[in-house]
Tab-separated table of C-alpha atoms and ligand atoms in Angstrom:
chain	number	residue	atom	x	y	z
B	1	MET	CA	-163.630	62.529	-45.063
B	2	ASP	CA	-166.488	60.445	-46.489
B	3	ASP	CA	-167.509	58.368	-43.428
B	4	ARG	CA	-171.208	58.079	-44.289
B	5	THR	CA	-172.840	54.767	-44.902
B	6	TYR	CA	-174.152	54.188	-48.417
B	7	THR	CA	-177.877	53.612	-48.497
B	8	ALA	CA	-177.391	50.112	-49.868
B	9	ASP	CA	-175.187	48.999	-46.960
B	10	ALA	CA	-177.535	50.261	-44.241
B	11	GLU	CA	-178.484	47.214	-42.110
B	12	PRO	CA	-181.072	47.009	-39.358
B	13	GLY	CA	-179.561	47.844	-35.955
B	14	ASP	CA	-176.826	50.083	-37.421
B	15	GLU	CA	-176.376	53.701	-36.262
B	16	VAL	CA	-175.576	55.515	-39.536
B	17	THR	CA	-175.158	58.727	-41.305
B	18	VAL	CA	-176.529	58.574	-44.786
B	19	ALA	CA	-176.135	61.426	-47.183
B	20	GLY	CA	-177.618	62.225	-50.594
B	21	TRP	CA	-180.409	63.993	-52.345
B	22	VAL	CA	-184.070	64.390	-51.349
B	23	HIS	CA	-185.743	62.152	-53.915
B	24	GLU	CA	-189.228	62.612	-52.682
B	25	ILE	CA	-191.217	63.497	-49.604
B	26	ARG	CA	-194.381	61.655	-48.805
B	27	ASP	CA	-196.381	63.400	-46.150
B	28	LEU	CA	-199.199	61.291	-44.790
B	29	GLY	CA	-200.211	63.499	-41.992
B	30	GLY	CA	-199.010	62.308	-38.624
B	31	ILE	CA	-196.222	60.379	-40.336
B	32	ALA	CA	-194.035	61.417	-43.226
B	33	PHE	CA	-191.280	59.933	-45.235
B	34	LEU	CA	-188.267	61.492	-46.826
B	35	ILE	CA	-186.771	59.237	-49.627
B	36	LEU	CA	-182.980	59.844	-49.711
B	37	ARG	CA	-181.034	58.816	-52.765
B	38	ASP	CA	-177.366	58.297	-53.243
B	39	THR	CA	-175.120	56.577	-55.734
B	40	THR	CA	-176.127	53.079	-54.474
B	41	GLY	CA	-179.921	53.490	-54.255
B	42	ARG	CA	-182.518	54.936	-52.020
B	43	ILE	CA	-183.572	54.676	-48.325
B	44	GLN	CA	-186.646	55.765	-46.415
B	45	VAL	CA	-186.315	58.148	-43.492
B	46	LYS	CA	-189.310	58.162	-41.274
B	47	PHE	CA	-190.591	61.242	-39.405
B	48	GLU	CA	-193.288	60.632	-36.738
B	49	LYS	CA	-194.327	64.230	-36.198
B	50	ASP	CA	-195.830	63.961	-32.702
B	51	ALA	CA	-192.947	61.863	-31.317
B	52	MET	CA	-190.111	63.854	-32.707
B	53	ASP	CA	-188.434	67.146	-32.032
B	54	ASP	CA	-190.279	69.858	-34.095
B	55	GLU	CA	-187.116	71.387	-35.441
B	56	LEU	CA	-185.886	68.065	-36.730
B	57	VAL	CA	-189.230	67.417	-38.416
B	58	GLU	CA	-189.218	70.813	-39.900
B	59	THR	CA	-185.660	70.553	-41.349
B	60	GLY	CA	-186.253	67.150	-42.765
B	61	LEU	CA	-189.644	67.822	-44.330
B	62	GLY	CA	-188.764	71.403	-45.276
B	63	ALA	CA	-185.926	70.338	-47.549
B	64	SER	CA	-186.953	70.882	-51.177
B	65	ARG	CA	-186.645	68.038	-53.716
B	66	GLU	CA	-183.002	67.356	-54.775
B	67	SER	CA	-181.524	69.325	-51.820
B	68	VAL	CA	-178.506	67.480	-50.342
B	69	VAL	CA	-179.078	66.269	-46.853
B	70	ALA	CA	-177.145	64.248	-44.320
B	71	VAL	CA	-179.322	62.154	-41.896
B	72	THR	CA	-177.942	60.410	-38.759
B	73	GLY	CA	-180.134	57.859	-37.093
B	74	ARG	CA	-180.902	54.260	-36.318
B	75	VAL	CA	-181.647	51.736	-39.077
B	76	GLU	CA	-184.689	49.629	-38.513
B	77	GLU	CA	-186.387	46.784	-40.297
B	78	GLU	CA	-189.556	47.826	-42.053
B	79	PRO	CA	-191.064	45.379	-44.520
B	80	ARG	CA	-193.294	48.199	-46.025
B	81	ALA	CA	-190.386	50.321	-46.868
B	82	PRO	CA	-189.201	50.038	-50.569
B	83	THR	CA	-185.885	48.471	-49.434
B	84	GLY	CA	-187.108	46.678	-46.343
B	85	VAL	CA	-185.346	49.131	-43.919
B	86	GLU	CA	-185.877	52.714	-42.833
B	87	VAL	CA	-183.838	55.274	-40.924
B	88	VAL	CA	-185.290	56.792	-37.794
B	89	PRO	CA	-183.499	60.130	-37.734
B	90	GLU	CA	-181.843	61.816	-34.735
B	91	SER	CA	-180.455	64.728	-36.761
B	92	VAL	CA	-180.852	66.079	-40.319
B	93	GLU	CA	-178.547	68.577	-41.850
B	94	VAL	CA	-179.238	70.339	-45.096
B	95	LEU	CA	-175.923	70.605	-46.873
B	96	ALA	CA	-177.175	72.297	-50.121
B	97	ARG	CA	-180.606	73.578	-50.745
B	98	ALA	CA	-181.999	73.032	-54.183
B	99	ASP	CA	-184.244	75.581	-55.973
B	100	THR	CA	-187.871	74.456	-55.899
B	101	GLU	CA	-188.195	74.832	-59.693
B	102	LEU	CA	-186.158	72.181	-61.471
B	103	PRO	CA	-185.409	72.190	-65.196
B	104	LEU	CA	-186.161	68.445	-65.352
B	105	ASP	CA	-187.577	65.811	-63.055
B	106	PRO	CA	-184.865	63.493	-61.712
B	107	SER	CA	-187.378	61.025	-60.583
B	108	GLY	CA	-188.042	60.368	-64.265
B	109	LYS	CA	-191.841	60.577	-63.812
B	110	VAL	CA	-192.025	63.594	-66.211
B	111	GLU	CA	-189.981	62.897	-69.329
B	112	ALA	CA	-187.668	65.672	-70.634
B	113	GLU	CA	-186.536	66.304	-74.152
B	114	LEU	CA	-182.972	65.153	-74.918
B	115	SER	CA	-181.739	68.707	-75.395
B	116	THR	CA	-182.960	69.656	-71.934
B	117	ARG	CA	-181.352	66.619	-70.447
B	118	LEU	CA	-178.018	67.468	-72.120
B	119	ASP	CA	-178.216	71.055	-70.923
B	120	ASN	CA	-178.760	69.740	-67.306
B	121	ARG	CA	-176.538	66.662	-67.202
B	122	THR	CA	-176.009	66.759	-63.502
B	123	LEU	CA	-179.741	66.500	-62.874
B	124	ASP	CA	-180.243	64.132	-65.725
B	125	LEU	CA	-177.739	61.684	-64.426
B	126	ARG	CA	-179.531	61.542	-61.123
B	127	ARG	CA	-182.055	59.471	-62.920
B	128	GLU	CA	-181.401	55.758	-62.651
B	129	GLU	CA	-181.400	55.205	-66.389
B	130	GLY	CA	-178.952	58.008	-67.047
B	131	GLN	CA	-176.587	56.825	-64.432
B	132	ALA	CA	-176.930	53.204	-65.728
B	133	VAL	CA	-175.789	54.159	-69.203
B	134	PHE	CA	-172.453	55.647	-67.890
B	135	GLU	CA	-171.849	52.806	-65.432
B	136	VAL	CA	-172.138	50.440	-68.322
B	137	ARG	CA	-169.879	52.624	-70.486
B	138	ALA	CA	-167.208	52.513	-67.749
B	139	GLU	CA	-167.525	48.730	-67.435
B	140	ILE	CA	-167.240	48.426	-71.229
B	141	LEU	CA	-164.057	50.481	-71.256
B	142	ARG	CA	-162.606	48.427	-68.306
B	143	ALA	CA	-163.322	45.130	-70.078
B	144	VAL	CA	-161.929	46.411	-73.324
B	145	ARG	CA	-158.663	47.452	-71.699
B	146	GLU	CA	-158.454	44.027	-70.006
B	147	ALA	CA	-159.169	42.273	-73.420
B	148	PHE	CA	-156.453	44.230	-75.163
B	149	ARG	CA	-154.006	43.266	-72.342
B	150	THR	CA	-154.982	39.691	-72.809
B	151	ALA	CA	-154.259	40.101	-76.477
B	152	GLY	CA	-150.773	41.401	-75.575
B	153	ALA	CA	-151.432	44.972	-76.533
B	154	THR	CA	-149.894	48.021	-74.775
B	155	GLU	CA	-151.985	51.127	-74.040
B	156	ILE	CA	-150.591	54.314	-75.708
B	157	ASN	CA	-151.591	57.953	-75.781
B	158	THR	CA	-151.006	59.929	-78.955
B	159	PRO	CA	-151.277	63.619	-79.779
B	160	LYS	CA	-154.590	65.281	-80.539
B	161	ILE	CA	-153.087	68.377	-81.992
B	162	VAL	CA	-151.585	67.519	-85.419
B	163	ALA	CA	-150.234	68.888	-88.614
B	164	THR	CA	-152.240	66.695	-91.007
B	165	GLY	CA	-155.463	64.853	-91.420
B	166	THR	CA	-155.725	61.150	-92.311
B	167	GLU	CA	-159.351	60.361	-92.939
B	168	GLY	CA	-160.044	62.634	-95.891
B	169	GLY	CA	-159.119	66.342	-95.953
B	170	THR	CA	-162.589	67.940	-95.592
B	171	GLU	CA	-163.375	66.809	-92.088
B	172	LEU	CA	-160.761	68.642	-90.080
B	173	PHE	CA	-161.084	71.222	-87.407
B	174	PRO	CA	-158.317	73.761	-87.977
B	175	ILE	CA	-156.678	75.482	-85.003
B	176	THR	CA	-153.907	78.039	-84.574
B	177	TYR	CA	-150.783	76.649	-83.206
B	178	PHE	CA	-148.226	79.421	-82.385
B	179	GLY	CA	-149.020	81.112	-85.635
B	180	ARG	CA	-149.027	77.910	-87.689
B	181	GLU	CA	-151.982	76.032	-89.018
B	182	ALA	CA	-152.743	72.820	-87.086
B	183	PHE	CA	-155.720	70.480	-86.627
B	184	MET	CA	-157.574	68.485	-84.042
B	185	ASN	CA	-156.737	64.820	-84.861
B	186	GLN	CA	-159.330	62.700	-86.702
B	187	SER	CA	-157.862	59.424	-85.760
B	188	PRO	CA	-154.626	58.057	-84.074
B	189	GLN	CA	-154.162	56.181	-87.356
B	190	LEU	CA	-150.583	57.141	-88.299
B	191	PHE	CA	-149.219	57.223	-84.766
B	192	LYS	CA	-150.579	53.810	-83.837
B	193	GLN	CA	-148.923	52.460	-86.982
B	194	LEU	CA	-145.634	54.162	-86.141
B	195	ILE	CA	-145.704	52.438	-82.695
B	196	ALA	CA	-146.727	49.087	-84.045
B	197	GLY	CA	-143.497	49.340	-86.049
B	198	SER	CA	-141.463	49.853	-82.902
B	199	ASN	CA	-140.577	46.981	-80.554
B	200	ILE	CA	-143.859	47.451	-78.703
B	201	GLU	CA	-145.659	45.742	-81.727
B	202	ARG	CA	-149.251	45.555	-80.408
B	203	VAL	CA	-150.803	48.773	-79.240
B	204	PHE	CA	-154.294	50.171	-78.263
B	205	GLU	CA	-155.539	53.569	-77.549
B	206	ILE	CA	-158.803	54.939	-76.198
B	207	GLY	CA	-159.060	58.551	-76.828
B	208	PRO	CA	-160.937	61.496	-78.490
B	209	ILE	CA	-161.177	61.832	-82.300
B	210	PHE	CA	-162.464	65.059	-83.963
B	211	ARG	CA	-164.493	65.042	-87.061
B	212	ALA	CA	-165.729	68.312	-88.550
B	213	GLU	CA	-168.455	66.570	-90.536
B	214	GLU	CA	-171.582	68.262	-91.443
B	215	HIS	CA	-173.714	65.247	-90.472
B	216	ASN	CA	-176.360	65.992	-87.947
B	217	THR	CA	-177.618	62.482	-87.356
B	218	PRO	CA	-178.436	60.224	-84.357
B	219	ARG	CA	-175.146	58.290	-84.874
B	220	HIS	CA	-172.601	60.979	-85.641
B	221	LEU	CA	-170.669	63.205	-83.100
B	222	ASN	CA	-168.085	65.888	-83.840
B	223	GLU	CA	-166.028	64.637	-80.925
B	224	ALA	CA	-166.129	60.907	-80.401
B	225	THR	CA	-164.144	58.344	-78.428
B	226	SER	CA	-162.202	55.887	-80.604
B	227	ILE	CA	-160.997	52.576	-79.388
B	228	ASP	CA	-158.054	51.766	-81.629
B	229	PHE	CA	-155.922	48.715	-82.086
B	230	GLU	CA	-152.810	48.110	-84.157
B	231	GLY	CA	-150.671	44.945	-84.319
B	232	ALA	CA	-147.378	44.141	-86.057
B	233	PHE	CA	-147.265	40.802	-87.913
B	234	CYS	CA	-151.032	40.905	-88.172
B	235	ASP	CA	-153.147	40.621	-91.289
B	236	ASP	CA	-156.762	41.699	-91.777
B	237	HIS	CA	-158.067	38.476	-90.487
B	238	ASP	CA	-155.976	38.499	-87.316
B	239	ALA	CA	-157.122	42.092	-86.675
B	240	MET	CA	-160.648	40.881	-87.102
B	241	ASP	CA	-160.090	38.170	-84.516
B	242	VAL	CA	-158.962	40.650	-81.986
B	243	CYS	CA	-161.878	42.954	-82.826
B	244	GLU	CA	-164.369	40.134	-82.189
B	245	GLN	CA	-162.651	39.240	-78.876
B	246	VAL	CA	-162.714	42.893	-77.624
B	247	VAL	CA	-166.382	43.396	-78.605
B	248	VAL	CA	-167.465	40.050	-77.122
B	249	ALA	CA	-165.453	40.855	-73.886
B	250	ALA	CA	-167.295	44.020	-73.550
B	251	TYR	CA	-170.799	42.349	-73.760
B	252	GLU	CA	-169.617	39.514	-71.360
B	253	ALA	CA	-168.486	42.022	-68.774
B	254	VAL	CA	-171.726	44.023	-68.979
B	255	ALA	CA	-173.814	40.802	-68.681
B	256	ALA	CA	-171.698	39.608	-65.642
B	257	HIS	CA	-171.297	42.882	-63.867
B	258	CYS	CA	-174.112	45.299	-64.818
B	259	GLU	CA	-177.259	43.447	-63.817
B	260	ASP	CA	-178.752	46.404	-61.955
B	261	GLN	CA	-177.992	48.863	-64.703
B	262	LEU	CA	-179.503	46.582	-67.363
B	263	GLY	CA	-182.533	46.300	-65.125
B	264	ALA	CA	-182.732	50.036	-64.891
B	265	LEU	CA	-182.691	50.264	-68.578
B	266	GLU	CA	-185.248	47.436	-68.888
B	267	LEU	CA	-182.836	45.314	-70.905
B	268	ALA	CA	-182.157	42.539	-68.339
B	269	GLU	CA	-184.341	40.027	-70.065
B	270	GLY	CA	-183.359	40.364	-73.714
B	271	PHE	CA	-179.647	41.085	-73.114
B	272	SER	CA	-177.355	38.524	-74.790
B	273	VAL	CA	-173.678	38.167	-75.756
B	274	PRO	CA	-173.371	38.009	-79.446
B	275	GLU	CA	-172.470	34.632	-80.876
B	276	THR	CA	-169.106	34.041	-82.479
B	277	PRO	CA	-167.573	33.731	-84.851
B	278	PHE	CA	-169.130	36.818	-86.513
B	279	PRO	CA	-169.905	36.158	-90.178
B	280	ARG	CA	-167.224	37.503	-92.580
B	281	LEU	CA	-169.039	38.560	-95.847
B	282	THR	CA	-167.031	39.958	-98.665
B	283	TYR	CA	-168.105	43.275	-100.066
B	284	ASP	CA	-169.309	41.436	-103.200
B	285	GLU	CA	-171.497	39.103	-101.116
B	286	ALA	CA	-172.727	42.190	-99.078
B	287	ILE	CA	-173.962	44.062	-102.155
B	288	GLU	CA	-175.479	40.996	-103.630
B	289	ARG	CA	-177.434	40.320	-100.496
B	290	ILE	CA	-178.618	43.986	-100.183
B	291	ASN	CA	-179.781	43.922	-103.775
B	292	ALA	CA	-181.630	40.719	-103.130
B	293	THR	CA	-183.572	42.203	-100.174
B	294	GLY	CA	-185.324	44.555	-102.744
B	295	GLU	CA	-185.214	47.298	-100.142
B	296	LEU	CA	-183.292	49.872	-102.167
B	297	ASP	CA	-184.810	51.841	-105.125
B	298	GLU	CA	-181.665	51.438	-107.042
B	299	GLN	CA	-179.413	48.342	-107.179
B	300	LEU	CA	-175.920	48.710	-105.923
B	301	VAL	CA	-173.107	48.269	-108.256
B	302	TRP	CA	-169.484	47.305	-107.487
B	303	GLY	CA	-167.611	50.348	-106.195
B	304	ASP	CA	-170.545	51.940	-104.410
B	305	ASP	CA	-170.251	52.795	-100.740
B	306	LEU	CA	-173.212	51.259	-98.777
B	307	PRO	CA	-175.953	53.631	-98.139
B	308	THR	CA	-177.557	53.703	-94.790
B	309	GLU	CA	-180.691	51.916	-95.913
B	310	GLY	CA	-178.439	49.176	-97.461
B	311	GLU	CA	-176.604	48.700	-94.129
B	312	LYS	CA	-180.056	48.439	-92.464
B	313	ALA	CA	-181.437	45.972	-94.954
B	314	LEU	CA	-178.321	43.688	-94.696
B	315	GLY	CA	-178.335	44.012	-90.928
B	316	ALA	CA	-181.967	42.862	-90.682
B	317	ASP	CA	-181.002	39.933	-93.169
B	318	VAL	CA	-177.906	38.861	-91.091
B	319	GLY	CA	-179.552	39.463	-87.728
B	320	GLY	CA	-176.302	39.931	-85.660
B	321	HIS	CA	-172.807	41.348	-85.728
B	322	TYR	CA	-170.982	40.697	-89.080
B	323	PHE	CA	-167.795	41.887	-90.950
B	324	ILE	CA	-167.804	43.140	-94.438
B	325	THR	CA	-164.358	42.421	-96.003
B	326	ASP	CA	-162.413	43.107	-99.201
B	327	TRP	CA	-163.906	46.494	-99.955
B	328	PRO	CA	-163.129	48.278	-103.261
B	329	ALA	CA	-159.672	49.908	-102.880
B	330	GLU	CA	-160.926	53.295	-104.177
B	331	ILE	CA	-163.317	53.859	-101.186
B	332	LYS	CA	-160.748	53.006	-98.587
B	333	PRO	CA	-158.000	55.254	-97.323
B	334	PHE	CA	-154.356	55.348	-98.602
B	335	TYR	CA	-152.957	53.364	-95.637
B	336	ILE	CA	-155.067	50.309	-96.391
B	337	MET	CA	-153.219	47.531	-98.232
B	338	ASP	CA	-154.766	46.330	-101.574
B	339	HIS	CA	-154.599	42.689	-102.539
B	340	ASP	CA	-151.458	41.906	-104.676
B	341	ASP	CA	-153.391	39.756	-107.067
B	342	ASP	CA	-156.273	42.187	-107.454
B	343	PRO	CA	-155.315	45.733	-106.691
B	344	GLU	CA	-158.854	46.949	-107.196
B	345	VAL	CA	-159.763	45.139	-104.011
B	346	SER	CA	-158.451	46.120	-100.538
B	347	THR	CA	-157.930	44.269	-97.238
B	348	GLY	CA	-160.133	46.870	-95.711
B	349	PHE	CA	-163.022	45.656	-93.447
B	350	ASP	CA	-165.842	46.950	-91.408
B	351	LEU	CA	-167.529	45.451	-88.375
B	352	MET	CA	-171.262	46.015	-88.541
B	353	HIS	CA	-174.012	45.893	-85.892
B	354	PRO	CA	-177.390	45.371	-87.526
B	355	ARG	CA	-178.123	49.077	-86.937
B	356	MET	CA	-174.850	50.648	-88.086
B	357	GLU	CA	-171.112	50.421	-88.682
B	358	LEU	CA	-169.018	49.985	-85.511
B	359	VAL	CA	-165.485	49.555	-86.824
B	360	SER	CA	-163.297	50.187	-89.763
B	361	GLY	CA	-159.894	48.497	-90.265
B	362	GLY	CA	-157.570	46.585	-92.489
B	363	GLN	CA	-154.148	45.419	-93.157
B	364	ARG	CA	-151.780	48.392	-93.736
B	365	GLU	CA	-149.544	49.096	-96.738
B	366	HIS	CA	-146.061	48.699	-95.144
B	367	ARG	CA	-144.107	48.781	-98.456
B	368	ARG	CA	-142.906	52.357	-98.579
B	369	ASP	CA	-143.051	52.881	-102.451
B	370	ARG	CA	-146.566	51.586	-102.644
B	371	LEU	CA	-147.613	53.725	-99.699
B	372	VAL	CA	-146.249	56.880	-101.327
B	373	GLU	CA	-147.948	55.899	-104.675
B	374	GLY	CA	-151.254	55.571	-102.634
B	375	PHE	CA	-150.866	59.214	-101.312
B	376	GLU	CA	-150.490	60.559	-104.768
B	377	GLN	CA	-153.451	58.560	-106.102
B	378	GLN	CA	-155.563	60.127	-103.381
B	379	GLY	CA	-154.291	63.575	-104.105
B	380	LEU	CA	-152.337	63.898	-100.927
B	381	ASP	CA	-148.801	65.463	-100.719
B	382	PRO	CA	-146.491	62.678	-99.433
B	383	ASP	CA	-144.040	65.405	-98.108
B	384	ALA	CA	-146.602	66.559	-95.630
B	385	PHE	CA	-146.495	63.007	-94.157
B	386	ALA	CA	-142.608	62.548	-94.273
B	387	TYR	CA	-142.612	61.995	-90.450
B	388	TYR	CA	-144.699	58.957	-91.115
B	389	THR	CA	-143.327	57.623	-94.473
B	390	GLU	CA	-139.711	58.038	-93.416
B	391	MET	CA	-140.160	55.395	-90.664
B	392	PHE	CA	-141.094	52.985	-93.454
B	393	ARG	CA	-137.475	53.065	-94.549
B	394	TYR	CA	-136.240	51.437	-91.447
B	395	GLY	CA	-137.972	48.140	-91.169
B	396	MET	CA	-141.718	48.438	-91.019
B	397	PRO	CA	-143.276	45.060	-90.424
B	398	PRO	CA	-146.536	43.944	-91.984
B	399	HIS	CA	-149.318	45.172	-89.635
B	400	ALA	CA	-153.083	45.566	-89.389
B	401	GLY	CA	-155.521	47.310	-87.002
B	402	TRP	CA	-158.841	48.932	-86.574
B	403	GLY	CA	-160.866	51.732	-84.885
B	404	LEU	CA	-164.161	51.147	-82.912
B	405	GLY	CA	-166.394	54.016	-81.996
B	406	ALA	CA	-167.013	53.672	-78.229
B	407	GLU	CA	-170.271	55.523	-78.262
B	408	ARG	CA	-171.646	53.385	-81.120
B	409	LEU	CA	-170.757	50.332	-79.078
B	410	VAL	CA	-172.569	51.721	-76.057
B	411	MET	CA	-175.433	52.855	-78.241
B	412	THR	CA	-176.056	49.558	-80.008
B	413	MET	CA	-175.417	47.503	-76.899
B	414	LEU	CA	-177.980	49.457	-74.829
B	415	ASP	CA	-180.307	50.093	-77.733
B	416	LEU	CA	-180.191	53.801	-77.381
B	417	GLU	CA	-181.990	55.871	-80.003
B	418	ASN	CA	-179.491	58.720	-80.079
B	419	ILE	CA	-175.655	58.548	-79.843
B	420	ARG	CA	-175.750	61.699	-77.691
B	421	GLU	CA	-177.183	59.671	-74.857
B	422	ALA	CA	-173.904	57.681	-74.751
B	423	VAL	CA	-171.743	60.832	-74.173
B	424	LEU	CA	-171.624	62.978	-71.052
B	425	PHE	CA	-171.277	66.290	-72.984
B	426	PRO	CA	-171.788	65.686	-76.639
B	427	ARG	CA	-170.278	67.918	-79.321
B	428	ASP	CA	-172.376	68.341	-82.419
B	429	ARG	CA	-173.230	71.145	-85.006
B	430	GLN	CA	-175.366	73.043	-82.388
B	431	ARG	CA	-173.762	72.003	-79.215
B	432	LEU	CA	-170.508	73.477	-77.768
B	433	SER	CA	-171.469	73.772	-74.132
B	434	PRO	CA	-171.818	72.450	-71.668
F	1	AMO	P1	-163.359	55.434	-89.316
F	1	AMO	O1	-163.318	56.870	-89.817
F	1	AMO	O2	-164.402	54.542	-90.035
F	1	AMO	O3	-161.912	54.748	-89.386
F	1	AMO	O4	-163.784	55.509	-87.739
F	1	AMO	C1	-163.772	54.209	-87.059
F	1	AMO	C2	-165.032	54.152	-86.203
F	1	AMO	O5	-165.120	55.360	-85.311
F	1	AMO	C3	-166.492	55.686	-85.142
F	1	AMO	N1	-166.687	57.008	-85.671
F	1	AMO	C4	-167.617	57.895	-85.256
F	1	AMO	N2	-168.447	57.714	-84.197
F	1	AMO	C5	-169.310	58.820	-83.996
F	1	AMO	N3	-169.271	60.016	-84.655
F	1	AMO	C6	-168.425	60.127	-85.726
F	1	AMO	N4	-168.397	61.273	-86.470
F	1	AMO	C7	-167.560	59.102	-86.052
F	1	AMO	N5	-166.585	58.866	-86.926
F	1	AMO	C8	-166.054	57.598	-86.709
F	1	AMO	C9	-167.281	54.645	-85.967
F	1	AMO	C10	-166.263	54.189	-86.986
F	1	AMO	O6	-166.659	52.850	-87.487
F	1	AMO	N6	-158.354	55.175	-88.861
F	1	AMO	C11	-159.566	54.389	-89.215
F	1	AMO	C12	-159.611	53.084	-88.321
F	1	AMO	C13	-158.593	52.071	-88.614
F	1	AMO	O7	-158.415	51.716	-89.879
F	1	AMO	O8	-157.846	51.685	-87.754
F	1	AMO	C14	-160.806	55.240	-88.847
F	1	AMO	O9	-160.724	56.304	-88.243
F	1	AMO	O10	-167.734	53.684	-85.142
């Protein structure tokens, strides 16, 4: 039973047991302080050597940094203590002793390389800034769920072991499934569409996606968390409306509930909720504006995907979140609907943060014959997708949706340099454990 008092709740006059890690010991001679840290903050424990039992003083001050201790005592007001109170101990128990050599400094005074931090996440997340990132991430996911519920969507969970890929055949992780070839799923794409076509109509999923891409960049992972939406009777613009609401809800929740975490990350002052509506530039306008910046060596022509430098130049030009709509059909996947009056142009859209792409989405092709034609054009075998295309025989409504990378949302919101900082245990080309 956890009947201790959190350090943040300790009030003068209370008799408490506080428990946590030894953050620091400051020995001033006749008097010494143990700074104890728990999930809510820190508290000073005062040892007056001459006035206290020797064994108590020895146990308390003999505990190495990061050892876990429980301290029972009286809380007293002390204006000179960092939190205005201190504990005068009656007993100290060492619950787990820490080695005196630590692989990184949880007080954050000595900076560690990202790889050292990722190898030692337990210690790394004892740092305020590390803890703050994951508290914010949790708040984002809570707010996103709530925003989806407000938008009338139902949370679903779909398989991560699948028979086919959806986002381009080269980026799949193969596995063996009882002697048959299977893959780790790249996206819940086809499943969320199948359920949008059921009476549930509007669905969302927050789950892992697996991409065997060769990229080794600060914004790619091989296992990421995708926030997916799909809605029946939605077109691309309806889907963008929901997307904007969800992203803004995440920012609003963090602004309202994560003041301390933003403070720890030194973001409290500049943090702002993005203004809506987000501009919706067509792909044509986007390449024109990129070309006009003069930042690229070669001008973009219609049909080109946007290079990273192009995205950055446009992001700096727009200065906030924006959508790029109406992409060339050829560079969007088979399930995206093309415009009937101009089949070269699709209903596909991306949501961009000035630093990078956050979301891809679009209206889906719900007419079975056109969908099957699309497979053939992309060199995919429609038979392999029969479980999906068959359902389009039985009344598949028009529908649209999108996928948002959770880590990219955290990374851009908190201005993190590397996406790996937004994942507890990232999976990349080199990293398979922890
Ligand atoms: P897409 O492949 O563009 O679209 O992925 C959607 C969003 O997911 C995030 N993302 C990634 N984040 C980190 N590392 C990766 N390797 C990675 N890959 C993707 C990005 C990206 O914008 N099925 C469609 C979505 C849809 O149309 O509904 C899809 O998966 O933020």
